[in-house]
Backbone as a ProteinNet text record, in pm:
[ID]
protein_1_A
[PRIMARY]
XXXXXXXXXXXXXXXXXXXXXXXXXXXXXXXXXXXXXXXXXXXXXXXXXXXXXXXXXXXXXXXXXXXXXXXXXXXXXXXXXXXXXXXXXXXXXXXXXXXXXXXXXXXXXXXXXXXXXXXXXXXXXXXXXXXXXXXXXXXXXXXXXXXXXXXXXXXXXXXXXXXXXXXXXXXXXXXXXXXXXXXXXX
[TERTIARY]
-12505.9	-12580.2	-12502.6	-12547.2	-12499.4	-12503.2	-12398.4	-12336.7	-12360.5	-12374	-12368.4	-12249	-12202.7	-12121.4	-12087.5	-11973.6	-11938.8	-11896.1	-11982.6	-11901.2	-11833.3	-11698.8	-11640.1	-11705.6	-11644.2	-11645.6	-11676.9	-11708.5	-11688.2	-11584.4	-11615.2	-11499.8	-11403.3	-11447.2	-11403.3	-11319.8	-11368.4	-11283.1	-11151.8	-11149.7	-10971.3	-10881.1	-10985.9	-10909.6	-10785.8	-10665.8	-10594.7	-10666.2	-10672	-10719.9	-10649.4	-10693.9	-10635	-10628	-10468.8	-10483.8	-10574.4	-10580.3	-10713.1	-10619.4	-10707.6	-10645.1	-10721.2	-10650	-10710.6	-10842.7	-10864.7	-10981.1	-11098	-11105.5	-11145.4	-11328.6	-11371	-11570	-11623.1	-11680.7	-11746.1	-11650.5	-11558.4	-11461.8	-11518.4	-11528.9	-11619.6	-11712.2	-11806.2	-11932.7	-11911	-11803	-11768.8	-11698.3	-11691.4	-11614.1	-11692.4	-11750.2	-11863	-11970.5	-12001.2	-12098.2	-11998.4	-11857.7	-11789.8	-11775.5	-11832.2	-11785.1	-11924.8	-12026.3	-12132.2	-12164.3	-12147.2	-12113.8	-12048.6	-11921.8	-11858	-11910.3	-11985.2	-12050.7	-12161	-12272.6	-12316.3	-12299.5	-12201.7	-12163.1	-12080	-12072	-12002.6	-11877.5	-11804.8	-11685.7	-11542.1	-11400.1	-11306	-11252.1	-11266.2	-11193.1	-11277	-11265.2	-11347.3	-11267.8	-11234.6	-11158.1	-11287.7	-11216.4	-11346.4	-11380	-11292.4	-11332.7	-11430.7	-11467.9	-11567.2	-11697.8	-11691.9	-11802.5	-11846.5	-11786.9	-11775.2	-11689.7	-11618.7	-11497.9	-11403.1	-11270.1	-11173.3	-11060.3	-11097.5	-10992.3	-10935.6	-10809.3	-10740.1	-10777.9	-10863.1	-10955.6	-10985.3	-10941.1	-11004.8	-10992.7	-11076	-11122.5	-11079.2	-11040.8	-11045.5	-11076	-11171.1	-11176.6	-11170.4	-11044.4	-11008.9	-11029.1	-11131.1	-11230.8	-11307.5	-11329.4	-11454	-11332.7	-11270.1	-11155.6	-11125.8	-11136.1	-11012.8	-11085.4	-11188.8	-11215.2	-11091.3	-11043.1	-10934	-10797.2	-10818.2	-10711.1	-10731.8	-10665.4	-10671.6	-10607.1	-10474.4	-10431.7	-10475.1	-10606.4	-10659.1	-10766.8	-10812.3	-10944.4	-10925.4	-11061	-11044.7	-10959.1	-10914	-10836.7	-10935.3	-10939.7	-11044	-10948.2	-10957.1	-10837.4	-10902.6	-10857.4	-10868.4	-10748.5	-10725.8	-10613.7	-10670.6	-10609.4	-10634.9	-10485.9	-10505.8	-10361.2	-10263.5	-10317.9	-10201.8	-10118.8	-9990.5	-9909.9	-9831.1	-9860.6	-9718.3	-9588.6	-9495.7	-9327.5	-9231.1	-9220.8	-9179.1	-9226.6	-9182.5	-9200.6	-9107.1	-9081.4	-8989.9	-9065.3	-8976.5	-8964.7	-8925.8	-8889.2	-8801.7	-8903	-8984.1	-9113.9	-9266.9	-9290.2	-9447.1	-9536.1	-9679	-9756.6	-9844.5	-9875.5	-9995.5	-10107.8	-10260.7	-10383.5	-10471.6	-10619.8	-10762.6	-10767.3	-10854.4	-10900.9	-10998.2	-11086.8	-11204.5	-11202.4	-11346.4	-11328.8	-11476.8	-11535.3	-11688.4	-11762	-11625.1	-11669.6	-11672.9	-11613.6	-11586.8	-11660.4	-11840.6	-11912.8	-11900.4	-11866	-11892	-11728.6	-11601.6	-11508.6	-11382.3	-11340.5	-11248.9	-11107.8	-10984.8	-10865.6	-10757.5	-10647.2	-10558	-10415	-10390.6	-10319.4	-10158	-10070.6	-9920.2	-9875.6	-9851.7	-9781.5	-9684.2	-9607.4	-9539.3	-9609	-9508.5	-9584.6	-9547.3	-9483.6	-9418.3	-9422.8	-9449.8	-9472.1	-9440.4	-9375.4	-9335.7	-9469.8	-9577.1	-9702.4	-9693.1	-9716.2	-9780.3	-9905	-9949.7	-10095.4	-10076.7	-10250.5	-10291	-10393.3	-10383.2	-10520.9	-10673.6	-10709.1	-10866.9	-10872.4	-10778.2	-10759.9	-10639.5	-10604.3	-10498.9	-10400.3	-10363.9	-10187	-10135.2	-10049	-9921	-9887.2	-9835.8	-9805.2	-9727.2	-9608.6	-9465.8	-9474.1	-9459.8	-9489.7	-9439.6	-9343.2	-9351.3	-9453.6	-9542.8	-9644.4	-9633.5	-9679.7	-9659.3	-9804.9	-9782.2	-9882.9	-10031	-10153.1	-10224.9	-10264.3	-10231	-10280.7	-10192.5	-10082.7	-9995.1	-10087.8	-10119.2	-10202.5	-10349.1	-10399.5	-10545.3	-10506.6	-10399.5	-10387.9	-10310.9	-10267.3	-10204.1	-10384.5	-10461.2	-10543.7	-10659	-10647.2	-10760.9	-10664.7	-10540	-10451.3	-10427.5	-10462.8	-10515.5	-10605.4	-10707.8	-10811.9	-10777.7	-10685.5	-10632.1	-10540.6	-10547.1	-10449	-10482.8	-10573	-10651.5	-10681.3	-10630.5	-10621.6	-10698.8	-10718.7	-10812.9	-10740.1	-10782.3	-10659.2	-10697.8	-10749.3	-10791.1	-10704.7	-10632.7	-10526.4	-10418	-10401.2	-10268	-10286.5	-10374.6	-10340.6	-10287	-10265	-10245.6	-10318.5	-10249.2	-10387.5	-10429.9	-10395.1	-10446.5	-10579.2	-10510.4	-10656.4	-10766.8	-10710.6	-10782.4	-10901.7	-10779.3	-10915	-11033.1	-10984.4	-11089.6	-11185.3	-11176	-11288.1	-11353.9	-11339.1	-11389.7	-11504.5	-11579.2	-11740.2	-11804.5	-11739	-11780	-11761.9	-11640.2	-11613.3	-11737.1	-11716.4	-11841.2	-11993.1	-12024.5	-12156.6	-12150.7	-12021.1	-12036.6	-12094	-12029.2	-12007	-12170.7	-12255.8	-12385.6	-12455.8	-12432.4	-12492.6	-12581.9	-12520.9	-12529.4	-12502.4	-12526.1	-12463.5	-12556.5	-12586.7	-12643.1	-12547.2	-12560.1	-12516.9	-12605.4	-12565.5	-12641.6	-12621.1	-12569.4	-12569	-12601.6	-12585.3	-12623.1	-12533.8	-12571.4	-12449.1	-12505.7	-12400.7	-12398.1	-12369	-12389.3	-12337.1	-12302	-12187.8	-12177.3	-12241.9	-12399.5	-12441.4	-12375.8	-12302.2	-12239.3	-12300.2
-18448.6	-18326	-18215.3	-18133.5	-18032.8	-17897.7	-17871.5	-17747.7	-17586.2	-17536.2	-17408.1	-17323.1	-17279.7	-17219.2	-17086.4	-17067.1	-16899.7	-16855.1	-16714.6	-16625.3	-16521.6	-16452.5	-16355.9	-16254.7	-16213.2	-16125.5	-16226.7	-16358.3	-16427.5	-16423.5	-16401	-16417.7	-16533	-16653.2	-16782.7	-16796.9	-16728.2	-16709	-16640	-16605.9	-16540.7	-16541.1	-16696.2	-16738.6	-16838.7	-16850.7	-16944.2	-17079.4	-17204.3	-17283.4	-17384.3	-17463.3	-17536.8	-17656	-17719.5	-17882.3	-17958.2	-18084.6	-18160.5	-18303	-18351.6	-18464.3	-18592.9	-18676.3	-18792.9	-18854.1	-18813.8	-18907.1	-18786.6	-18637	-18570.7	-18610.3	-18576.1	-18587.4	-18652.7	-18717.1	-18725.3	-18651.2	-18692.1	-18674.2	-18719	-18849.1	-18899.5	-18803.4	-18820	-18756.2	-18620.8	-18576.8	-18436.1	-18418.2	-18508	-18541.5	-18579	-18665.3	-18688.5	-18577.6	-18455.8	-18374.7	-18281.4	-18233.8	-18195.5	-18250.2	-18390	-18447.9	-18377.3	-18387.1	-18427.7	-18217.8	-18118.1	-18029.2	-17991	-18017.6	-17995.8	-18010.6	-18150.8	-18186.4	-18062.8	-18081.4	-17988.5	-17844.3	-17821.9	-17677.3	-17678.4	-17790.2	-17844.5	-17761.3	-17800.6	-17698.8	-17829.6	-17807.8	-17898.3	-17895.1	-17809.9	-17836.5	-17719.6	-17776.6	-17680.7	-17716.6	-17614	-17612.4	-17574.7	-17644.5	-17627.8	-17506	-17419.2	-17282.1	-17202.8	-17287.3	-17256.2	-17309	-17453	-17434.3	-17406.3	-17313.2	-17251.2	-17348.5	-17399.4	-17446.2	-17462.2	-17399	-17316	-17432.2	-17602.1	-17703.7	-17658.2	-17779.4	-17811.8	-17918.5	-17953.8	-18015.8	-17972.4	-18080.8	-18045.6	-18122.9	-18146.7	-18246.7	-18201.8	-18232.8	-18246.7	-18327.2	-18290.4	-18403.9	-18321	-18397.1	-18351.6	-18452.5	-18567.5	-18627.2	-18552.8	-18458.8	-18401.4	-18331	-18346	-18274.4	-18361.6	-18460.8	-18600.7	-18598	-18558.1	-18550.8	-18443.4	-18316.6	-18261.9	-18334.3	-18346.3	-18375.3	-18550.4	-18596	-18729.8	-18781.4	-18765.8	-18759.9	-18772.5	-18696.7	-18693.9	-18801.3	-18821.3	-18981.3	-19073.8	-18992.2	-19114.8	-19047.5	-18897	-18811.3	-18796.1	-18795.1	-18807.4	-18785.2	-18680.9	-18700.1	-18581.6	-18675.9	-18610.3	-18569.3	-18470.8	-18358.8	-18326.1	-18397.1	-18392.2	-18346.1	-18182.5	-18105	-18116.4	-18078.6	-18056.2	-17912.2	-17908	-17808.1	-17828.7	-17701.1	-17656.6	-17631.3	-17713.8	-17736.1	-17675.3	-17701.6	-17611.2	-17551.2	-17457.4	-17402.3	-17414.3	-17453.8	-17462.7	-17357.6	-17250.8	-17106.2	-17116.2	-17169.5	-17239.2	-17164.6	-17203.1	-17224.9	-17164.6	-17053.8	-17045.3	-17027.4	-16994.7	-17007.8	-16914.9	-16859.9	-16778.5	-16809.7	-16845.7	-16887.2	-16840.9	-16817.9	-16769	-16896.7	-16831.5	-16892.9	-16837.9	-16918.1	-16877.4	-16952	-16918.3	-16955.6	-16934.9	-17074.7	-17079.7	-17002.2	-16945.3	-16848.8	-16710.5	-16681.5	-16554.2	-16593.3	-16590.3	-16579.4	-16521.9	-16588.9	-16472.2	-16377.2	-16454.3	-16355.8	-16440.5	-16404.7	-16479.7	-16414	-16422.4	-16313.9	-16415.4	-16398.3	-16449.2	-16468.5	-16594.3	-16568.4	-16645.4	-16545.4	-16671.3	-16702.9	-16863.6	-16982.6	-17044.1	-17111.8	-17178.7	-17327.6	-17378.9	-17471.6	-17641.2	-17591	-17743	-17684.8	-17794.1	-17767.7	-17888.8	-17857.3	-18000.5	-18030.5	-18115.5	-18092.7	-18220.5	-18206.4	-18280.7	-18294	-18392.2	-18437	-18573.6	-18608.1	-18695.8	-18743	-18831.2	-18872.4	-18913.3	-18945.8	-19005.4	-19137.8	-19244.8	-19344.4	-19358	-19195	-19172	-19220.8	-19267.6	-19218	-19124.6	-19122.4	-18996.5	-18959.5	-18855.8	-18826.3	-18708.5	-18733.7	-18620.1	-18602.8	-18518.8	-18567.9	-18439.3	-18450.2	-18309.4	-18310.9	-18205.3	-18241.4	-18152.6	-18093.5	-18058.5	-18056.9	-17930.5	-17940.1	-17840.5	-17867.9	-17830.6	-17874.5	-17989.4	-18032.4	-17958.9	-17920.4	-17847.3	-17674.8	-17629.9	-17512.2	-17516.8	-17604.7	-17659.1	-17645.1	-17707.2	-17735.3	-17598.5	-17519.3	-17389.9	-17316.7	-17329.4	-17240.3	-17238.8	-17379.6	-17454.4	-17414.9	-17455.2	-17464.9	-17311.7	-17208.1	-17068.1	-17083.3	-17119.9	-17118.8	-17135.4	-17230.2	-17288.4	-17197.3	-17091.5	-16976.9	-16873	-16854.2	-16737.6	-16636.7	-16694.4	-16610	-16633.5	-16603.9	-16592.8	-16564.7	-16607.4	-16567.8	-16444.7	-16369.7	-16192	-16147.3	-16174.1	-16167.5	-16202.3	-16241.3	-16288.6	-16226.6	-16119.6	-16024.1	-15917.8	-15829.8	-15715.7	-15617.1	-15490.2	-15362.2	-15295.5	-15330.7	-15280.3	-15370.1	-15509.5	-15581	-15597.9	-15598	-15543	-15393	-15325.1	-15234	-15233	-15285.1	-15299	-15386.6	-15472.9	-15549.8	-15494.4	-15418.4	-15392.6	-15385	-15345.3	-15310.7	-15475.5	-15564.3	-15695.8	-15742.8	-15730.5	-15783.2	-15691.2	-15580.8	-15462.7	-15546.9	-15605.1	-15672.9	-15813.2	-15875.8	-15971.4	-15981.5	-15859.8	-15809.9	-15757.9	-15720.7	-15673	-15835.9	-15917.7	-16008.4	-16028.9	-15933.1	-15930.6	-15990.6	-16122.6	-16189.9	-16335.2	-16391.1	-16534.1	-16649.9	-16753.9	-16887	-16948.9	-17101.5	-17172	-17279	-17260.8	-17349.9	-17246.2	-17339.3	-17302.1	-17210.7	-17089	-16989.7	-16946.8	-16855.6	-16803.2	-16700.9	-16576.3	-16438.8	-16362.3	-16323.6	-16236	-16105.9	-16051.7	-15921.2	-15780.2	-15710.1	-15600.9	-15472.3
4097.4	4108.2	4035.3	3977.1	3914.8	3989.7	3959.5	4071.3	4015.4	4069.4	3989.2	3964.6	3840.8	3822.7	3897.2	3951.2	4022.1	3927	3928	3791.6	3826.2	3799.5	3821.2	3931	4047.6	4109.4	4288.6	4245.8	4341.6	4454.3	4599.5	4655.5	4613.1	4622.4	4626.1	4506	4369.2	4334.5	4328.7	4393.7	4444.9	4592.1	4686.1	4757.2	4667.7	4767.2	4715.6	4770.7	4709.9	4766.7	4875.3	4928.6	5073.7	4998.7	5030.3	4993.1	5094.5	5047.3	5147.2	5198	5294	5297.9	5207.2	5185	5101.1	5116.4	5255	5350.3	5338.1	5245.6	5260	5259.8	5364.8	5393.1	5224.9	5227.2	5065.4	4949.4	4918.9	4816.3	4701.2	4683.9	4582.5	4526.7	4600.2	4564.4	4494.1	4574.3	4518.8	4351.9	4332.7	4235.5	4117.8	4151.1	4046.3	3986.9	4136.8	4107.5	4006.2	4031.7	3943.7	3779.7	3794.3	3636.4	3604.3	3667.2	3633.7	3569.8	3681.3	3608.1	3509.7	3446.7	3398.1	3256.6	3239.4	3134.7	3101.2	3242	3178.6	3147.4	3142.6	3153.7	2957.2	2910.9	2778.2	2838.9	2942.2	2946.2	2920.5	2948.3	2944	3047.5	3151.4	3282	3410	3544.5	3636.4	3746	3845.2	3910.6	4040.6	4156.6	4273.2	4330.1	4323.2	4331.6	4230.3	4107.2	4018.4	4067.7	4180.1	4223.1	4424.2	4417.2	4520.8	4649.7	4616.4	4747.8	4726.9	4824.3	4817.9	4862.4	4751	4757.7	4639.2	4658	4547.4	4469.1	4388.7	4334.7	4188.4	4073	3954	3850	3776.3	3663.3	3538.5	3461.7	3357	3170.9	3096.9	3016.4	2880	2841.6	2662.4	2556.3	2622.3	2524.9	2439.2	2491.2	2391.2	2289.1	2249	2164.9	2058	2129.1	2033.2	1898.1	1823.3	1679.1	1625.1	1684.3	1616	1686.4	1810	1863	1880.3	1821.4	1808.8	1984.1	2011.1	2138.6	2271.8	2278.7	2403.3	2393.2	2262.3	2335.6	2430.3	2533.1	2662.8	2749.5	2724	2832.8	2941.8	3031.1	3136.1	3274.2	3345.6	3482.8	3596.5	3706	3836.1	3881.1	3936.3	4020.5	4142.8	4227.9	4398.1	4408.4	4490.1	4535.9	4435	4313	4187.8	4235.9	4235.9	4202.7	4085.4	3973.3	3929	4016	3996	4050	3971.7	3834.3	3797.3	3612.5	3523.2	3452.7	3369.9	3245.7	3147.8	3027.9	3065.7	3016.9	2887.7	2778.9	2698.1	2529.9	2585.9	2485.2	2586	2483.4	2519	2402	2475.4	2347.5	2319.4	2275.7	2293.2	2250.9	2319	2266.3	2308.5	2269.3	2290.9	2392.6	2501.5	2641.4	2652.4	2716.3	2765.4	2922	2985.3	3113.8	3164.9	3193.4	3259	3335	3426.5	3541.4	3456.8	3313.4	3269.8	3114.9	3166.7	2971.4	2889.7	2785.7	2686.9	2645.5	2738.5	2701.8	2682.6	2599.7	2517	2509	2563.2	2495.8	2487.9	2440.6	2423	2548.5	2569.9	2726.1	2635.2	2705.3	2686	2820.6	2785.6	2874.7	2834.6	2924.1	2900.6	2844	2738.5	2657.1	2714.8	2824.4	2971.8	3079.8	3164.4	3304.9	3373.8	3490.4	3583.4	3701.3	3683.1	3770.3	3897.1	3998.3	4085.5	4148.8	4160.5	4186.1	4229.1	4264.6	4322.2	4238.9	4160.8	4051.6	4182.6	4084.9	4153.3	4213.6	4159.5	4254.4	4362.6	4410.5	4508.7	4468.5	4352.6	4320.8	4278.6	4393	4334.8	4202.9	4129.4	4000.9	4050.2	3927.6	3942.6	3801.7	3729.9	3539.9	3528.4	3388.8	3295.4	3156.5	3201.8	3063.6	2965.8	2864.8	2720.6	2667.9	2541.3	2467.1	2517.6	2476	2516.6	2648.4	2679.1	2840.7	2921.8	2885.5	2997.9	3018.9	2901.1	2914.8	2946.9	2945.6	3028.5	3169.1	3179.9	3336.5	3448.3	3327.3	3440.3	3442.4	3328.3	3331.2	3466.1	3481.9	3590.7	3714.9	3759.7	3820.2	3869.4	3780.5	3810.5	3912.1	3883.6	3948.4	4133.5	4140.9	4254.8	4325.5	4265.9	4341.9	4324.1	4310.3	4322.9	4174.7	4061.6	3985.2	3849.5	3766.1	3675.7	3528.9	3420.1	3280.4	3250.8	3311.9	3271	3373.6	3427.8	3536.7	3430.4	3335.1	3242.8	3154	3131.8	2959.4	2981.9	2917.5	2887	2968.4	3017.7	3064	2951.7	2837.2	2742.3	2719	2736.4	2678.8	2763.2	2914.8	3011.7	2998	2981.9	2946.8	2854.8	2740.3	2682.3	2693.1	2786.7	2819.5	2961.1	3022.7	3101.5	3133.2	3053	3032.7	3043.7	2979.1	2977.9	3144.6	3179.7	3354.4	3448.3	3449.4	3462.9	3469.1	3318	3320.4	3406.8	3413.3	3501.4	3594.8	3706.3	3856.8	3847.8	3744.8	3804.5	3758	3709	3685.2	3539.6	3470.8	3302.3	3177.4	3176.5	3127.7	3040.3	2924.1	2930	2910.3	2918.5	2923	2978.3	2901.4	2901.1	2967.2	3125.8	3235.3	3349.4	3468.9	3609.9	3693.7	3710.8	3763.6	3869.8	3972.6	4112.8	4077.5	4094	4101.1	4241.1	4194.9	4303.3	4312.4	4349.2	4391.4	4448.4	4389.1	4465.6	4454.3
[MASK]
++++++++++++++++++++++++++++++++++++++++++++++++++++++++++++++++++++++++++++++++++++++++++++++++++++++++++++++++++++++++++++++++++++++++++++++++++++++++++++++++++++++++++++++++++++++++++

Protein backbone atom coordinates (compact mmCIF):
# COMPACT_ATOMS: atom_id res chain seq x y z
CA UNK A 1 0.00 0.00 0.00
CA UNK A 2 1.29 3.31 -0.61
CA UNK A 3 1.65 5.68 2.13
CA UNK A 4 1.38 9.17 2.02
CA UNK A 5 4.11 11.40 2.22
CA UNK A 6 4.41 13.99 5.49
CA UNK A 7 5.51 17.21 4.32
CA UNK A 8 7.36 19.73 6.42
CA UNK A 9 5.69 21.26 9.34
CA UNK A 10 4.57 17.76 10.45
CA UNK A 11 4.73 17.07 14.04
CA UNK A 12 6.12 13.60 13.46
CA UNK A 13 8.46 15.02 11.73
CA UNK A 14 10.48 16.36 14.54
CA UNK A 15 9.77 13.67 17.06
CA UNK A 16 12.96 11.75 17.78
CA UNK A 17 12.00 8.35 16.86
CA UNK A 18 11.59 5.13 19.32
CA UNK A 19 13.68 1.97 18.61
CA UNK A 20 11.26 -1.09 18.20
CA UNK A 21 11.49 -4.41 19.14
CA UNK A 22 12.21 -7.10 16.44
CA UNK A 23 8.80 -8.80 16.99
CA UNK A 24 7.41 -5.31 16.17
CA UNK A 25 3.09 -5.77 15.20
CA UNK A 26 3.24 -6.29 11.27
CA UNK A 27 6.85 -5.20 10.65
CA UNK A 28 6.82 -6.79 7.41
CA UNK A 29 4.00 -5.34 6.06
CA UNK A 30 5.29 -2.14 7.17
CA UNK A 31 8.10 -2.47 5.28
CA UNK A 32 6.98 -3.41 2.15
CA UNK A 33 4.28 -0.51 2.22
CA UNK A 34 7.54 1.61 2.72
CA UNK A 35 9.32 -0.08 -0.42
CA UNK A 36 6.27 0.15 -2.08
CA UNK A 37 6.10 4.07 -1.33
CA UNK A 38 9.29 4.89 -1.80
CA UNK A 39 9.06 3.71 -5.38
CA UNK A 40 6.30 5.54 -5.86
CA UNK A 41 7.41 8.61 -4.65
CA UNK A 42 10.77 7.90 -7.42
CA UNK A 43 12.59 8.87 -4.15
CA UNK A 44 16.15 6.92 -2.76
CA UNK A 45 15.47 6.67 0.78
CA UNK A 46 12.28 7.32 3.38
CA UNK A 47 12.57 7.30 6.77
CA UNK A 48 9.23 6.27 8.90
CA UNK A 49 8.69 9.48 10.21
CA UNK A 50 8.08 10.52 6.48
CA UNK A 51 5.26 8.30 6.69
CA UNK A 52 3.89 9.34 9.74
CA UNK A 53 5.47 6.88 12.58
CA UNK A 54 7.83 7.94 15.03
CA UNK A 55 10.14 4.32 14.55
CA UNK A 56 13.46 3.77 13.75
CA UNK A 57 12.80 2.33 10.46
CA UNK A 58 14.20 2.98 6.93
CA UNK A 59 14.76 1.76 3.46
CA UNK A 60 16.88 2.50 1.23
CA UNK A 61 17.51 1.83 -2.63
CA UNK A 62 20.58 3.19 -4.70
CA UNK A 63 19.60 0.88 -7.54
CA UNK A 64 18.02 3.41 -9.26
CA UNK A 65 21.55 5.18 -9.46
CA UNK A 66 23.79 2.33 -10.60
CA UNK A 67 23.63 3.69 -14.47
CA UNK A 68 26.06 6.63 -13.01
CA UNK A 69 26.98 4.91 -10.09
CA UNK A 70 27.98 1.60 -11.13
CA UNK A 71 28.56 0.48 -7.24
CA UNK A 72 25.25 0.49 -5.95
CA UNK A 73 23.40 -2.11 -8.54
CA UNK A 74 21.13 -4.20 -6.54
CA UNK A 75 21.81 -1.69 -3.43
CA UNK A 76 18.56 -2.39 -1.86
CA UNK A 77 18.62 -2.22 2.32
CA UNK A 78 16.58 -2.21 5.36
CA UNK A 79 17.66 -0.25 8.70
CA UNK A 80 15.73 -1.50 11.73
CA UNK A 81 17.16 0.93 14.85
CA UNK A 82 20.13 2.24 12.77
CA UNK A 83 22.34 4.59 14.86
CA UNK A 84 25.13 6.72 13.79
CA UNK A 85 28.07 5.62 16.54
CA UNK A 86 30.42 7.44 15.39
CA UNK A 87 31.62 10.32 12.82
CA UNK A 88 34.96 10.47 11.12
CA UNK A 89 35.40 14.24 10.92
CA UNK A 90 38.48 13.72 8.71
CA UNK A 91 36.73 14.41 5.43
CA UNK A 92 33.45 16.09 4.50
CA UNK A 93 31.51 16.90 1.63
CA UNK A 94 29.42 19.27 0.51
CA UNK A 95 26.27 18.31 -1.83
CA UNK A 96 22.70 19.43 -3.20
CA UNK A 97 19.98 17.37 -1.17
CA UNK A 98 16.72 17.24 -1.55
CA UNK A 99 14.08 15.64 0.63
CA UNK A 100 10.39 14.10 -0.16
CA UNK A 101 8.97 15.65 2.83
CA UNK A 102 10.64 19.16 1.58
CA UNK A 103 9.22 19.68 -2.58
CA UNK A 104 10.62 21.41 -4.66
CA UNK A 105 13.77 22.48 -2.42
CA UNK A 106 17.06 21.71 -3.00
CA UNK A 107 20.32 23.34 -0.97
CA UNK A 108 23.51 22.19 -0.39
CA UNK A 109 24.31 20.27 3.07
CA UNK A 110 28.10 19.34 4.44
CA UNK A 111 28.78 15.85 6.03
CA UNK A 112 31.00 13.87 6.99
CA UNK A 113 32.08 11.63 4.07
CA UNK A 114 32.36 8.21 6.95
CA UNK A 115 30.35 7.16 9.45
CA UNK A 116 30.49 4.21 11.97
CA UNK A 117 26.51 2.88 11.57
CA UNK A 118 24.56 0.29 13.46
CA UNK A 119 21.50 -1.45 12.44
CA UNK A 120 19.44 -4.28 12.08
CA UNK A 121 18.90 -5.31 8.29
CA UNK A 122 15.55 -6.82 7.19
CA UNK A 123 16.39 -10.36 7.82
CA UNK A 124 17.28 -9.34 11.62
CA UNK A 125 20.95 -9.34 11.43
CA UNK A 126 22.96 -7.25 13.32
CA UNK A 127 25.35 -4.79 11.43
CA UNK A 128 28.36 -2.67 13.02
CA UNK A 129 29.99 -1.17 9.61
CA UNK A 130 32.06 1.92 8.77
CA UNK A 131 30.51 3.17 5.54
CA UNK A 132 31.79 5.79 2.96
CA UNK A 133 30.89 7.58 -0.01
CA UNK A 134 27.54 8.54 -1.01
CA UNK A 135 25.76 5.79 1.03
CA UNK A 136 27.31 7.18 4.15
CA UNK A 137 25.51 10.65 3.17
CA UNK A 138 22.14 8.97 2.16
CA UNK A 139 22.15 7.46 5.36
CA UNK A 140 22.88 10.54 7.89
CA UNK A 141 20.25 12.28 5.65
CA UNK A 142 17.37 9.59 6.32
CA UNK A 143 19.01 8.90 9.74
CA UNK A 144 18.05 12.77 10.22
CA UNK A 145 14.86 11.96 9.84
CA UNK A 146 15.19 9.55 12.94
CA UNK A 147 16.03 12.35 15.24
CA UNK A 148 14.08 14.73 14.63
CA UNK A 149 15.78 16.79 12.19
CA UNK A 150 15.55 17.73 8.68
CA UNK A 151 18.72 18.94 6.13
CA UNK A 152 17.19 22.61 6.23
CA UNK A 153 18.23 22.18 9.82
CA UNK A 154 22.01 21.71 8.31
CA UNK A 155 22.41 24.97 6.14
CA UNK A 156 23.23 28.13 6.66
CA UNK A 157 20.76 31.13 8.24
CA UNK A 158 21.66 32.72 5.41
CA UNK A 159 20.47 29.98 3.20
CA UNK A 160 17.75 29.54 5.49
CA UNK A 161 16.55 32.70 4.98
CA UNK A 162 16.34 32.74 1.75
CA UNK A 163 14.24 29.98 1.40
CA UNK A 164 11.85 30.82 3.65
CA UNK A 165 9.01 31.81 1.54
CA UNK A 166 9.36 28.22 0.05
CA UNK A 167 9.14 26.43 3.85
CA UNK A 168 6.27 29.29 4.37
CA UNK A 169 4.42 27.62 1.18
CA UNK A 170 4.96 24.28 2.64
CA UNK A 171 3.36 24.96 6.15
CA UNK A 172 0.14 26.45 4.17
CA UNK A 173 0.14 23.50 1.91
CA UNK A 174 1.54 25.20 -1.35
CA UNK A 175 3.23 23.11 -3.07
CA UNK A 176 2.97 20.27 -6.37
CA UNK A 177 4.51 16.86 -6.59
CA UNK A 178 3.84 14.16 -8.00
CA UNK A 179 3.11 11.61 -5.21
CA UNK A 180 0.81 11.15 -2.19
CA UNK A 181 1.26 13.79 0.64
CA UNK A 182 -0.15 14.74 4.25
CA UNK A 183 0.03 18.29 5.24
CA UNK A 184 0.25 19.75 8.17
CA UNK A 185 -2.83 22.60 8.33
CA UNK A 186 -1.77 25.51 10.64
Amino acid sequence: MILPIYIYGQPVLRKVAEDIPLDYPNLKEFIDDMWETLAASEGIGLAAPQVGKAIRVVVIDLDVLSDDMPEYKDYREVFINPHIVQYDETETDAMEEGCLSLPAIHEKVTRPTRIRVQWTDGQLRPHDEWVDGYLARVMQHEFDHLDGKMFVDRITPLRKQLIKSKLKALLQGRYRCGYKTKVSRR
